[in-house]
Amino acid sequence: MTDAFNIHAFRNVVRAAEADLYRELFRQHKNRIKVKKESVAVRNLARIFEAALALGNEKGFSAMSMRDLGARSGLSMGALYTYFTGKDALLDMIQQSSLNIIARIINDQVKENHPAPKKLSRAILAHLYLSEIMHPWFFFAFMEAKNLNKNARQKAIEIELCIENIFADIITAGQQAGVFRKVKSDLAAAMIKALLQDWYLKKWKYESRHVGVETYAGLITGMVESYLLISTET
Amino acid sequence: MTDAFNIHAFRNVVRAAEADLYRELFRQHKNRIKVKKESVAVRNLARIFEAALALGNEKGFSAMSMRDLGARSGLSMGALYTYFTGKDALLDMIQQSSLNIIARIINDQVKENHPAPKKLSRAILAHLYLSEIMHPWFFFAFMEAKNLNKNARQKAIEIELCIENIFADIITAGQQAGVFRKVKSDLAAAMIKALLQDWYLKKWKYESRHVGVETYAGLITGMVESYLLISTET
DNA sequence: GTCTATATCTGGATAGAC
DNA sequence: GTCTATCCAGATATAGAC
């Protein structure tokens, strides 16, 4: 709940959440993971996830071999298998973790009370910053979603909709307050989400045009406000 | 150049283009393809592509085995290999074909001269309809782009930008004609493209909400026009 | 806890019959 | 033109040394 609305302060929030993530992950799978020392396990889990995200995003998770993963993470194949039961399980763990960490941070960031337009632009900023800092996680979560088992895919959809609802609720509130036009709020939210998503799916494009995250935030906010705000004749 | 601005008429344009596609593909690889009879080759190429798109979109191209592909297309593994030299080559062929057919049809559809706002909404409609009809192609082209070799990936980027330029040019023209606000036209185009893309990347979402392609077209057009049009005080 | 070596299997590719 | 049978590289996963 720190007022972290520049990307640098935000970065610390994320770093802390990431550290928590691996600790929780270890405790959650404690019974199965053969390694007993938390500090060791947490360090290796971090290495494994980092390597898996990088390789998965480069050539696709299913094209990544366990040898690749071992080489990149600095662990032997034997060691890898002490942390998860198989490649499928690893995929599930990564996806679960991304969804959890993303949902948690976003929810944290929209708790404060503000007028709808400000709240909306804050939510947009929070999502953009987060996807910028956690780019590999966002990209992976989207690109590999279809390769999950049915349950996990269901959960991915739930969280996608949950995040979208955050935006829809803000829009609805603004409409009730009389500051937003009465468009369908769920569809407006879907469009905002589409714009947010482009930022992490087409990073290369914005980089090559030297468009930074703040600039992009301004663009989305501008477009969305011109669509939603009731024009007060100036 | 038929005035095909409802989706049904559009469907015929696409069907014809698809038939052409396989014929051209055969002629292009004639020297290498062992099958000599055009009618046979064209029929089988169509089956193979259809199966590969379906399987690739279900579980990812690299997770699709040649045995899967054989079963789904109704051809034996031996037969498959008379049409392409290997799995990589097949991926390249599919991607090349999608990009070609998409670029060609879109270009065809924006030749006519109209005032910028109308031209813009037509281009949006054309892109949406096309992605609706050729959904498997669009989805595949996007999701598998990162698995291509360097040359092919370069070409994919080129075509992405080429399509975006169509939108940017229309916006620039509208600005010069004094009907559009002077925002950066390349970034506005990128945002339109993001919205168009959501339609085929998140098809499940719009289906489950019973939002049809015409409704979605209206939404995008509405949002874009509220952003671009210079407000004429009514 | 981690490594190396190895068992086992999957899946791309081909040879040769029909 | 198409199929079946087979080869073999490379992948997952495990056993057992250290």
Tab-separated table of N, CA and C (backbone and C1' of nucleotides) in Angstrom, chain B residues 36-37 44 76 83, chain D residues 1-4 6:
chain	number	residue	atom	x	y	z
B	36	LYS	N	2.855	-35.359	-58.620
B	36	LYS	CA	2.848	-34.584	-59.847
B	36	LYS	C	1.467	-34.037	-60.224
B	37	LYS	N	0.434	-34.729	-59.811
B	37	LYS	CA	-0.907	-34.309	-60.211
B	37	LYS	C	-1.379	-33.138	-59.330
B	44	ASN	N	-4.345	-32.475	-50.845
B	44	ASN	CA	-3.595	-32.923	-49.673
B	44	ASN	C	-2.922	-31.780	-48.917
B	76	SER	N	-0.524	-40.814	-44.228
B	76	SER	CA	0.505	-41.532	-43.477
B	76	SER	C	1.738	-40.646	-43.349
B	83	TYR	N	5.410	-33.889	-49.223
B	83	TYR	CA	4.949	-32.509	-49.431
B	83	TYR	C	5.859	-31.452	-48.827
D	1	DG	P	0.900	-38.199	-59.128
D	1	DG	O5'	0.580	-38.551	-57.612
D	1	DG	C5'	1.223	-39.592	-57.017
D	1	DG	C4'	0.255	-40.219	-56.046
D	1	DG	C3'	0.331	-39.612	-54.658
D	1	DG	O3'	-0.918	-39.867	-54.025
D	1	DG	C1'	1.247	-41.792	-54.631
D	2	DT	P	-1.224	-39.368	-52.550
D	2	DT	O5'	-0.965	-40.644	-51.651
D	2	DT	C5'	-1.788	-41.797	-51.827
D	2	DT	C4'	-1.241	-42.919	-50.977
D	2	DT	C3'	-0.959	-42.523	-49.522
D	2	DT	O3'	-1.878	-43.236	-48.706
D	2	DT	C1'	0.757	-43.900	-50.440
D	3	DC	P	-1.766	-43.172	-47.134
D	3	DC	O5'	-1.016	-44.546	-46.817
D	3	DC	C5'	-1.580	-45.770	-47.280
D	3	DC	C4'	-0.688	-46.928	-46.863
D	3	DC	C3'	-0.343	-46.920	-45.376
D	3	DC	O3'	-0.755	-48.121	-44.743
D	3	DC	C1'	1.634	-47.090	-46.708
D	4	DT	P	-0.574	-48.219	-43.137
D	4	DT	O5'	0.573	-49.305	-42.942
D	4	DT	C5'	0.836	-50.289	-43.938
D	4	DT	C4'	2.150	-50.976	-43.611
D	4	DT	C3'	2.467	-51.136	-42.127
D	4	DT	O3'	3.044	-52.425	-41.927
D	4	DT	C1'	4.191	-49.879	-43.151
D	6	DT	P	9.818	-54.159	-38.914
D	6	DT	O5'	10.913	-53.016	-38.884
D	6	DT	C5'	11.634	-52.729	-40.077
D	6	DT	C4'	12.455	-51.484	-39.857
D	6	DT	C3'	13.217	-51.447	-38.538
D	6	DT	O3'	14.596	-51.456	-38.842
D	6	DT	C1'	12.212	-49.356	-39.040
